PDB file of C-alpha atoms and ligand atoms in Angstrom:
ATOM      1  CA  UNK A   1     -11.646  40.974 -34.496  1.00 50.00           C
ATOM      2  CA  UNK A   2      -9.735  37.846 -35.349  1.00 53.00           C
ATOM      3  CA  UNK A   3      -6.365  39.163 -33.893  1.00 56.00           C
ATOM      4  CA  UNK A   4      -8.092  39.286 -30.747  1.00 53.00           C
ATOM      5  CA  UNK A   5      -9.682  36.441 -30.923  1.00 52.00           C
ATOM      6  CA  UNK A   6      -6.207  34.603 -31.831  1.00 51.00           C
ATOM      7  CA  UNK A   7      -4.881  36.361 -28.548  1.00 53.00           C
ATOM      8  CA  UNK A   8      -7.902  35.866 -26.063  1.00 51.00           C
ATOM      9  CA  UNK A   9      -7.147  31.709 -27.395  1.00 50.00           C
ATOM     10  CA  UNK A  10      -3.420  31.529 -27.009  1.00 50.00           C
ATOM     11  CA  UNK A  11      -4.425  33.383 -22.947  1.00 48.00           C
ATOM     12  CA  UNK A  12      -6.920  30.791 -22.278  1.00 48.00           C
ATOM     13  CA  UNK A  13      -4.321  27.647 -23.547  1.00 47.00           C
ATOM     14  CA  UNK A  14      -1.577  29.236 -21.458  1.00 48.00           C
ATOM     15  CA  UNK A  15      -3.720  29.216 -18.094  1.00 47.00           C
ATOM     16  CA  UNK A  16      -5.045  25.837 -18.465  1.00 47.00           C
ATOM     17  CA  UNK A  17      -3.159  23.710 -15.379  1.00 47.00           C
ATOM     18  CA  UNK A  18      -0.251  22.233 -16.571  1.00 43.00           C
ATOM     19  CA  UNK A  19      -0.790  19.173 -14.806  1.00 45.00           C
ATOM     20  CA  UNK A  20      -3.348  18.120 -17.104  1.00 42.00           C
ATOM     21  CA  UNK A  21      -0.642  16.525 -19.570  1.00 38.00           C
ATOM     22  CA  UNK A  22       1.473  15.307 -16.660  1.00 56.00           C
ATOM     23  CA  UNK A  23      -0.381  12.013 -15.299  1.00 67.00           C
ATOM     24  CA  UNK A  24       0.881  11.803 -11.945  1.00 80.00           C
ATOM     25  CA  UNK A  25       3.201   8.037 -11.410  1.00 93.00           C
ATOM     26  CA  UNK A  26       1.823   6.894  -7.808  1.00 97.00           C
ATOM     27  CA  UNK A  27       4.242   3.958  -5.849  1.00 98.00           C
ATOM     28  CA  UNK A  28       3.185   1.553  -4.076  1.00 98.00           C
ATOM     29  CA  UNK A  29       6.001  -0.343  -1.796  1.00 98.00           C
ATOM     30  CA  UNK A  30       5.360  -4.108  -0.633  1.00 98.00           C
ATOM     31  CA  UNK A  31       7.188  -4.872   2.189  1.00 98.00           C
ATOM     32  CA  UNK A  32       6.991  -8.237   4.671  1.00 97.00           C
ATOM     33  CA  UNK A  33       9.063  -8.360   7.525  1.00 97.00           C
ATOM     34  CA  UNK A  34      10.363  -5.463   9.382  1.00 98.00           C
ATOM     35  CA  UNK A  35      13.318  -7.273  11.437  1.00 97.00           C
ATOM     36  CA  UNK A  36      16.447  -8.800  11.565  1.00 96.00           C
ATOM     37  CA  UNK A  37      17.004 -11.680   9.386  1.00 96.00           C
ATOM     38  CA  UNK A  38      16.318 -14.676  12.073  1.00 85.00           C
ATOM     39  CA  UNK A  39      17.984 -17.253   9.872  1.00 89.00           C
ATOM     40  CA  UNK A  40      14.454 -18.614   8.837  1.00 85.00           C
ATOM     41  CA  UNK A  41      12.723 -17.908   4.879  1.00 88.00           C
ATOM     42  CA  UNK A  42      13.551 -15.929   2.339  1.00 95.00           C
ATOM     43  CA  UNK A  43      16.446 -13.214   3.366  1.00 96.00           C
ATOM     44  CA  UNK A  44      14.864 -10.781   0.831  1.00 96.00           C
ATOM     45  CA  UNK A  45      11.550 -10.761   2.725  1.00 96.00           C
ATOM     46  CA  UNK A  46      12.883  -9.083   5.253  1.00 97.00           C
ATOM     47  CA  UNK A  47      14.055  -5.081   5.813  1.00 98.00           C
ATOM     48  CA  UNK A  48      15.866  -4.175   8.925  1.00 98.00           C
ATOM     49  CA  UNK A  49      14.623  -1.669  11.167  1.00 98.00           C
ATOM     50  CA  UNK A  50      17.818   0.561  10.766  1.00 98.00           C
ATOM     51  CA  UNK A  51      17.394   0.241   6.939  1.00 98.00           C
ATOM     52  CA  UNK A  52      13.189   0.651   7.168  1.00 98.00           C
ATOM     53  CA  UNK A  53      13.764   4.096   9.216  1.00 98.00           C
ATOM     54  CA  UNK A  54      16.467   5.301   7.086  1.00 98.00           C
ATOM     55  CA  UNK A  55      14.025   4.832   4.077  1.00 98.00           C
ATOM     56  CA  UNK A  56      10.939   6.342   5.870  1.00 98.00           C
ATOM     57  CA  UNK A  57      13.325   9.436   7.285  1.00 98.00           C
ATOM     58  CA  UNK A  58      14.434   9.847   2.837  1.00 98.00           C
ATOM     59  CA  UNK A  59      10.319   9.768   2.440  1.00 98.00           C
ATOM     60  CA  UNK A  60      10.523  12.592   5.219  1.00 97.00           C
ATOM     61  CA  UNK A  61      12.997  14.724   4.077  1.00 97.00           C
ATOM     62  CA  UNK A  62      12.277  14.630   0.472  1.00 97.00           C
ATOM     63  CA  UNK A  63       8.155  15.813   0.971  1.00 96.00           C
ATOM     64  CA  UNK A  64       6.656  12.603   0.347  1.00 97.00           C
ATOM     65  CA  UNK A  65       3.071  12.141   1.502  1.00 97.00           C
ATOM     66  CA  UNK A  66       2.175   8.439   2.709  1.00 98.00           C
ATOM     67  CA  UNK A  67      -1.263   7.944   2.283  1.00 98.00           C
ATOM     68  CA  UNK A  68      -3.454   4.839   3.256  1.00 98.00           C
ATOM     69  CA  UNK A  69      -6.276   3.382   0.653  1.00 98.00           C
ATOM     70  CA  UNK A  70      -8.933   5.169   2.539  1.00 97.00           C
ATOM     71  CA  UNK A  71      -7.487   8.564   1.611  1.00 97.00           C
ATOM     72  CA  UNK A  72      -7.006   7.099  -2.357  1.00 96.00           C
ATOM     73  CA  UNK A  73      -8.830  10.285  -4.083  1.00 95.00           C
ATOM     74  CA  UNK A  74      -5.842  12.330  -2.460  1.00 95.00           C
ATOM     75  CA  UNK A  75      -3.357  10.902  -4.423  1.00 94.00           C
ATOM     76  CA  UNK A  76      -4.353  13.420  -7.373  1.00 91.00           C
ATOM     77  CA  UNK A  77      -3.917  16.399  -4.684  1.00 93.00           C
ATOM     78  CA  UNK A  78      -1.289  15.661  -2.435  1.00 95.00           C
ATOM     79  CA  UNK A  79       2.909  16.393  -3.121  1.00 94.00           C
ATOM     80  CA  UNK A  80       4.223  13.278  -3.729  1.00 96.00           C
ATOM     81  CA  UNK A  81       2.356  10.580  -2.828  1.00 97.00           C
ATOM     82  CA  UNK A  82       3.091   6.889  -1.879  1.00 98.00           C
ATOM     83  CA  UNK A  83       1.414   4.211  -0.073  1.00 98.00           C
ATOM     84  CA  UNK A  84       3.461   1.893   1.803  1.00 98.00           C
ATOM     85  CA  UNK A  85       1.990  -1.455   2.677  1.00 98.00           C
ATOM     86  CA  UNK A  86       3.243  -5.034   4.566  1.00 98.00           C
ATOM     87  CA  UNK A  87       2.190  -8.249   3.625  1.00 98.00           C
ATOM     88  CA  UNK A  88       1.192 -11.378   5.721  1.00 98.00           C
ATOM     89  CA  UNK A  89       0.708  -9.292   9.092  1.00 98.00           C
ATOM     90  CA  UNK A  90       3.894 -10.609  11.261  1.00 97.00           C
ATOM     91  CA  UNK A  91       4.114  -9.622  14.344  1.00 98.00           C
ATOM     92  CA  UNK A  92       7.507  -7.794  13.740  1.00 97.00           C
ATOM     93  CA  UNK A  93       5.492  -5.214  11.678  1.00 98.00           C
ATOM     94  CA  UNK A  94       4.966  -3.584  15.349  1.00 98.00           C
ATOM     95  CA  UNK A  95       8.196  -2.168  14.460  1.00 98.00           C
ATOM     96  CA  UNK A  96       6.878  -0.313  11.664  1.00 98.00           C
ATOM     97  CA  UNK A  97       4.253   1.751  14.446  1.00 95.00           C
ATOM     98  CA  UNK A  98       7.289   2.288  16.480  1.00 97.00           C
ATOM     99  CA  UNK A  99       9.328   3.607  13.588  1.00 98.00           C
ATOM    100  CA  UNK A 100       6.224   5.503  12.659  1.00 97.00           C
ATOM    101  CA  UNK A 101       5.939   7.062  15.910  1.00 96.00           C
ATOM    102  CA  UNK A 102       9.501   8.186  16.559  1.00 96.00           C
ATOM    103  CA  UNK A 103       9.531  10.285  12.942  1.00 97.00           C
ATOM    104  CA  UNK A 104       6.217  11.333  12.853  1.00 95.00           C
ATOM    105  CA  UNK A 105       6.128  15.201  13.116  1.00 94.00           C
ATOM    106  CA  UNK A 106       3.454  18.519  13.147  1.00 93.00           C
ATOM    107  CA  UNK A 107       4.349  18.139   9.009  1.00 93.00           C
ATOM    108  CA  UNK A 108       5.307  14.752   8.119  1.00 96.00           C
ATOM    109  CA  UNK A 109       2.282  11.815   9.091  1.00 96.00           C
ATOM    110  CA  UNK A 110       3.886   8.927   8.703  1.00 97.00           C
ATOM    111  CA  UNK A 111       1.155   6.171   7.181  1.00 98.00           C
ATOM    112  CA  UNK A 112       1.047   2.845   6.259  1.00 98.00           C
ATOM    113  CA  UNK A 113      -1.110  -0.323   5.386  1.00 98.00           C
ATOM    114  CA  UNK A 114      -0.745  -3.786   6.688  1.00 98.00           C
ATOM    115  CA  UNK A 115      -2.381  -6.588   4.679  1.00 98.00           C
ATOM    116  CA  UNK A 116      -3.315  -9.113   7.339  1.00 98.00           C
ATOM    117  CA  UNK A 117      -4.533 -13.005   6.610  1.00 98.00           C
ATOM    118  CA  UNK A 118      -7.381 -13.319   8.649  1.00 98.00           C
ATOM    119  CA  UNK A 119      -7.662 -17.029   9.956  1.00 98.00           C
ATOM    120  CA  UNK A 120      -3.939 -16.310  10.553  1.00 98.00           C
ATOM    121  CA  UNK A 121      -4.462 -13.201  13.671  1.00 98.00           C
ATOM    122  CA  UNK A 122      -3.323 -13.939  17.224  1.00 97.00           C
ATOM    123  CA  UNK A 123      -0.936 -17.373  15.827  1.00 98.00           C
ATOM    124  CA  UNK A 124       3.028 -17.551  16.693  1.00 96.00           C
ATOM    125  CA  UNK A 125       4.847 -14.846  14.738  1.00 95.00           C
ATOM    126  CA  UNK A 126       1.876 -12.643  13.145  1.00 98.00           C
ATOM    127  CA  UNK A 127      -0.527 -10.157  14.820  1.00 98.00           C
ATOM    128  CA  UNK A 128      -2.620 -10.257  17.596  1.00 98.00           C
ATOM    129  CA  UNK A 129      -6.692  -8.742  17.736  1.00 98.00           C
ATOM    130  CA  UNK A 130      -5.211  -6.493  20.096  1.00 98.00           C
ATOM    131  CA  UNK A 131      -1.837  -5.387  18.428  1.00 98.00           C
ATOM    132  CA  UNK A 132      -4.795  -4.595  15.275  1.00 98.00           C
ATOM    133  CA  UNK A 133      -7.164  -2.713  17.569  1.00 97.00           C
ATOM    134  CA  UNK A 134      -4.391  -0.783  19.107  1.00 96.00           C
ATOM    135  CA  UNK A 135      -2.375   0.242  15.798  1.00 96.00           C
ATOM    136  CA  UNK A 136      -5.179   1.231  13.568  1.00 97.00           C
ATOM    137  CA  UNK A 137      -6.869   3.477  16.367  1.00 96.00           C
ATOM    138  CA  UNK A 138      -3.496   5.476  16.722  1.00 94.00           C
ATOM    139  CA  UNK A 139      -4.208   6.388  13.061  1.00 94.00           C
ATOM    140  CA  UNK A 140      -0.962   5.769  11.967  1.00 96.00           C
ATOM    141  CA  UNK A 141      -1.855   2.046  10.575  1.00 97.00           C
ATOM    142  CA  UNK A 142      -4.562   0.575   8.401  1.00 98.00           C
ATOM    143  CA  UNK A 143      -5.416  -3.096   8.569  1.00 98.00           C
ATOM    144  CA  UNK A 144      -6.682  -4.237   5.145  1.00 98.00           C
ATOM    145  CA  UNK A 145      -7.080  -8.055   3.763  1.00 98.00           C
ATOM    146  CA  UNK A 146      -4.800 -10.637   2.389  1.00 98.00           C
ATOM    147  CA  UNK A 147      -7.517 -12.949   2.220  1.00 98.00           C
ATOM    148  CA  UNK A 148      -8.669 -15.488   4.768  1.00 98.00           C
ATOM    149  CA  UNK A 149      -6.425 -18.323   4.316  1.00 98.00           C
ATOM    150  CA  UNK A 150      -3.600 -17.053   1.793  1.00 98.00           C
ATOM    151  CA  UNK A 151      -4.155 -19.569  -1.378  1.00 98.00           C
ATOM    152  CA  UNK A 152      -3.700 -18.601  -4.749  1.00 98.00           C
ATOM    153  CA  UNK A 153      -7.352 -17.285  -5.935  1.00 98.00           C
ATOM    154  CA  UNK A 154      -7.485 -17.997  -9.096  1.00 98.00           C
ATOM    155  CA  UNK A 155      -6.926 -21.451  -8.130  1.00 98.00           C
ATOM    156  CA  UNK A 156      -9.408 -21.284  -5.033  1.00 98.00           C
ATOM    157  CA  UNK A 157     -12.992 -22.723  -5.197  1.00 97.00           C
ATOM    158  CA  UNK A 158     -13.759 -20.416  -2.075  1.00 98.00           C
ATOM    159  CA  UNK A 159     -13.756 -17.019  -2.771  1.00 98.00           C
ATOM    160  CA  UNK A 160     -16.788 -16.164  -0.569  1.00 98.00           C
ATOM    161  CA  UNK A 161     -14.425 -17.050   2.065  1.00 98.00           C
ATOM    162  CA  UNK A 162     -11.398 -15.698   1.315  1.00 98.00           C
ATOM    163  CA  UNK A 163     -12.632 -12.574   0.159  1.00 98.00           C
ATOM    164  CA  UNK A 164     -16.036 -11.286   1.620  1.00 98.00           C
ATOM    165  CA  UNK A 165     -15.517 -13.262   4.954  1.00 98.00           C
ATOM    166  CA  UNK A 166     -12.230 -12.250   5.720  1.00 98.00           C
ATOM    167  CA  UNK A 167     -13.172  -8.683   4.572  1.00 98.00           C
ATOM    168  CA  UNK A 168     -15.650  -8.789   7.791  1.00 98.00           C
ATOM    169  CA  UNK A 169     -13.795 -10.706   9.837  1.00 98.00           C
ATOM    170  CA  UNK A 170     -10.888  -7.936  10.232  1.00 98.00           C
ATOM    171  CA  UNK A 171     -13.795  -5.071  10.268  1.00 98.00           C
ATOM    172  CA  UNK A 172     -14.997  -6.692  13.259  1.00 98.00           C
ATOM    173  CA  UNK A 173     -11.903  -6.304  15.652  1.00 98.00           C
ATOM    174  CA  UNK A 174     -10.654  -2.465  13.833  1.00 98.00           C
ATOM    175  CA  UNK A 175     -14.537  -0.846  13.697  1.00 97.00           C
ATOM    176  CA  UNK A 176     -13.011   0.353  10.509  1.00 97.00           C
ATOM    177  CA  UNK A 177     -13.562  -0.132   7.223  1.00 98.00           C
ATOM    178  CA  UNK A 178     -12.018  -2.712   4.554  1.00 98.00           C
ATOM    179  CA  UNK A 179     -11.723  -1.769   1.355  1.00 98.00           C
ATOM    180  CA  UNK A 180      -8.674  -3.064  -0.110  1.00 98.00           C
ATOM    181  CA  UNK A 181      -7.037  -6.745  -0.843  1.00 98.00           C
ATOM    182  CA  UNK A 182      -3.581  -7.634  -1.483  1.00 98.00           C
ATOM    183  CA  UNK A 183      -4.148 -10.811  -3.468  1.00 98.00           C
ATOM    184  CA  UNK A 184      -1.620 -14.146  -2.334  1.00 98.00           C
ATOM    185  CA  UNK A 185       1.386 -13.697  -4.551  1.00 97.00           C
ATOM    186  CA  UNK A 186      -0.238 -11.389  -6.513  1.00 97.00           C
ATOM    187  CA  UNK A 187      -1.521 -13.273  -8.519  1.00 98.00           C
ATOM    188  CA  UNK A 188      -5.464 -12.445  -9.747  1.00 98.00           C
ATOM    189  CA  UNK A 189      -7.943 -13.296 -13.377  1.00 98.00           C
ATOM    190  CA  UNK A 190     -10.770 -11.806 -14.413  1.00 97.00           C
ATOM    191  CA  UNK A 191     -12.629 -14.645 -12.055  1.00 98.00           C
ATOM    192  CA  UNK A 192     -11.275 -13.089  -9.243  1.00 98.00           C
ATOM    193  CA  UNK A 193     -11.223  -9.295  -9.674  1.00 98.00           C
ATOM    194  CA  UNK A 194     -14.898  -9.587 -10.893  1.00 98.00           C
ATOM    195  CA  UNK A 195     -15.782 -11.556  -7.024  1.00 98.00           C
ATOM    196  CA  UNK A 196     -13.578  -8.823  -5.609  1.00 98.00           C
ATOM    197  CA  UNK A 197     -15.431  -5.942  -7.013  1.00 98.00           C
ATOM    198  CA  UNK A 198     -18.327  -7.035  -5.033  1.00 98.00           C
ATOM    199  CA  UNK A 199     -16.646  -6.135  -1.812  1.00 98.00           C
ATOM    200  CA  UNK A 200     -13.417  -4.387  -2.362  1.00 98.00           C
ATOM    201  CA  UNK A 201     -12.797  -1.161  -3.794  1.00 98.00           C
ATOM    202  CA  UNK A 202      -8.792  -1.742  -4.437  1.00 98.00           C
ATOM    203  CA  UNK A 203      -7.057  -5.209  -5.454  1.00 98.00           C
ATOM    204  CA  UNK A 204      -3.000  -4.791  -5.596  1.00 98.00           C
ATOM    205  CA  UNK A 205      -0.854  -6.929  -7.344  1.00 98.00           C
ATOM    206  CA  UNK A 206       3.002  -8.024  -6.942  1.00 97.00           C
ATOM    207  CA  UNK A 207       3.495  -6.321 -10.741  1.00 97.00           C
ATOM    208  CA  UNK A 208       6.751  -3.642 -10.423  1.00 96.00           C
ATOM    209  CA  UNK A 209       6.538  -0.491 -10.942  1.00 94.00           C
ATOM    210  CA  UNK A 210       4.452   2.954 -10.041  1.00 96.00           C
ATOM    211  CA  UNK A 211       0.831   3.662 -10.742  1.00 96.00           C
ATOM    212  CA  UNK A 212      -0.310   5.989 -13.420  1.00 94.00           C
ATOM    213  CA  UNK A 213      -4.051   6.147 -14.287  1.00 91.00           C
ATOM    214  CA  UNK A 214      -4.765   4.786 -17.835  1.00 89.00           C
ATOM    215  CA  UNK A 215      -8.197   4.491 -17.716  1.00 89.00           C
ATOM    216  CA  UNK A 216      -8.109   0.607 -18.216  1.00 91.00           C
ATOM    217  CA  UNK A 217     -10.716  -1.310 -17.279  1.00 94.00           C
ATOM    218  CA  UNK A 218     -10.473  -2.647 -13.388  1.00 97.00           C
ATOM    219  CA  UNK A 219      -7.368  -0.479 -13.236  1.00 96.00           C
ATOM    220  CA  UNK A 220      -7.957  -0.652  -9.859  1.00 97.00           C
ATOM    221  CA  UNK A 221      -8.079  -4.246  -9.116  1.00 98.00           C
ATOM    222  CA  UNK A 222      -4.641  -4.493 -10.597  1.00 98.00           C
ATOM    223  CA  UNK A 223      -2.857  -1.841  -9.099  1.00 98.00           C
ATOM    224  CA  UNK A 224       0.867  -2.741  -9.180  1.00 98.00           C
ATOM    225  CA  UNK A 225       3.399  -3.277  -5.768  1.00 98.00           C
ATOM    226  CA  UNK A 226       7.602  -2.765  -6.424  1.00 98.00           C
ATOM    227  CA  UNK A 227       9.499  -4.632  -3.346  1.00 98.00           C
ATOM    228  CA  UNK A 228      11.692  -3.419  -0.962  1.00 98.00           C
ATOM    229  CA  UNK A 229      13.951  -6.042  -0.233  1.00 98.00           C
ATOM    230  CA  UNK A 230      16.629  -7.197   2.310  1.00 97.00           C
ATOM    231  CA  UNK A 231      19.433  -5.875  -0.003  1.00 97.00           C
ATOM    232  CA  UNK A 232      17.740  -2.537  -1.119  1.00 98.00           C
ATOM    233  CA  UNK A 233      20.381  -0.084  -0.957  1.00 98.00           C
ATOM    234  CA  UNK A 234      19.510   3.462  -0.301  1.00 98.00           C
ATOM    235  CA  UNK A 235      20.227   4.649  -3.367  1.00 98.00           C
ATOM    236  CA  UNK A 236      17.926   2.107  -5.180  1.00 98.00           C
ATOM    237  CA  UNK A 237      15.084   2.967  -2.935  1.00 98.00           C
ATOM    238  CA  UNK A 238      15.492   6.694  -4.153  1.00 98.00           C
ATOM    239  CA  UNK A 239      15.155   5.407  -7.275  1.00 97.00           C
ATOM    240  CA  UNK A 240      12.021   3.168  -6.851  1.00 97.00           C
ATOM    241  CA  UNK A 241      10.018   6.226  -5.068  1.00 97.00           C
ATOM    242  CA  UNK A 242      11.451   8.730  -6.947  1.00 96.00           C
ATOM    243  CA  UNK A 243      10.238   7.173 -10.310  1.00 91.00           C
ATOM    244  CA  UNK A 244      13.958   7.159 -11.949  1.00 83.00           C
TER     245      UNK A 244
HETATM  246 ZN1  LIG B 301       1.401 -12.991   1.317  1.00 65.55          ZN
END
């Protein structure tokens, strides 16, 4: 009786999934400008459109899934999954759509999430109303918030503002939901992600590296971004995705 008992236990540990122990690591990429360097700001803030392709074809070809916030429970289900996002909302990140569009396949969706400042749509250089409307109803785009004025929160006496207004602000021209924040150069305190929680499901951070779930509190207010810079070669980018 024991002997089988012994055996019917060692069947049952042997079937359990093995991705139980393996906590998958999640990257998030921050990107700003998808362009050629004009000569103007930081070098480093901007990717080429050459380089940005190659990187999203490597995502392609090596069975990455991009996923946007609203799809967030997927991450646990998907192969490989990364969310790609753009800070600031410059106009140039029309080039990301087009990229999008030209590699986008029956297998490969090409996604990604632009973090727009809200008092900033429609000025020189950034994102029009109708560039938003346009990109997020092709599905290939999601407009989430960088606040509504771009200060540093935990220095900010406004937080309705920046946070809950700009939230509705941006929901008004996509018809879609906002549920995410990138905070101003990343920078957040327990002031801050408590006011987010009110309104925001997802608060992400400048802090390299991938996500893993730990089970911390507010993990999700403090998800960390790794940059893709100017001088990202692709080697380092296989790196940074690949978790090496
Ligand atoms: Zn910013």
């Amino acid at each position: 009786m024991k002997k089988i008992f012994i055996a019917l236990l060692g069947i049952s540990v042997l079937s359990l999934p093995i991705r139980v122990s393996a906590a998958q690591k999640v990257p998030l990429l921050i990107y700003h400008s998808i362009a050629e360097y004009s000569g103007t700001g930081s070098k480093e803030l901007y990717v080429t459109p050459k380089n940005f392709e190659k990187q999203i074809v490597y995502l392609r070809d090596h069975g990455f899934t991009l996923l946007t916030f609203e799809q967030w429970n997927e991450s646990v289900t998907v192969k490989k999954p990364i969310f790609i996002t753009f800070d600031d909302g410059y106009k140039n990140n029309l080039n990301v759509f087009t990229v999008f569009q030209k590699l986008q396949t029956r297998e490969f969706k090409p996604k990604g999430t632009i973090f727009v400042i809200s008092d900033f749509i429609g000025r020189p250089n950034r994102l029009t109303s109708e560039d938003i409307k346009r990109i997020t109803d092709s599905g290939l785009m999601s407009i989430q918030s960088h606040t509504s004025t771009h200060p540093d929160l935990t220095k900010s006496d406004k937080l309705t503002y920046e946070l809950k207004d700009s939230q509705e602000k941006i929901e008004k021209i996509t018809g879609k939901k906002v549920i995410a924040i990138a905070y101003p150069y990343g920078n957040t305190n327990k002031r801050v992600v408590t006011e987010t929680k009110k309104s925001y499901l997802y608060g992400l951070t400048t802090t390299p590296g991938p996500y893993t779930p730990s089970g911390i509190k507010n993990e999700l207010y403090l998800l960390p971004r790794t940059y893709i810079k100017y001088s990202t070669t692709i080697d380092e980018f296989a790196k940074i995705v690949e978790g090496e």
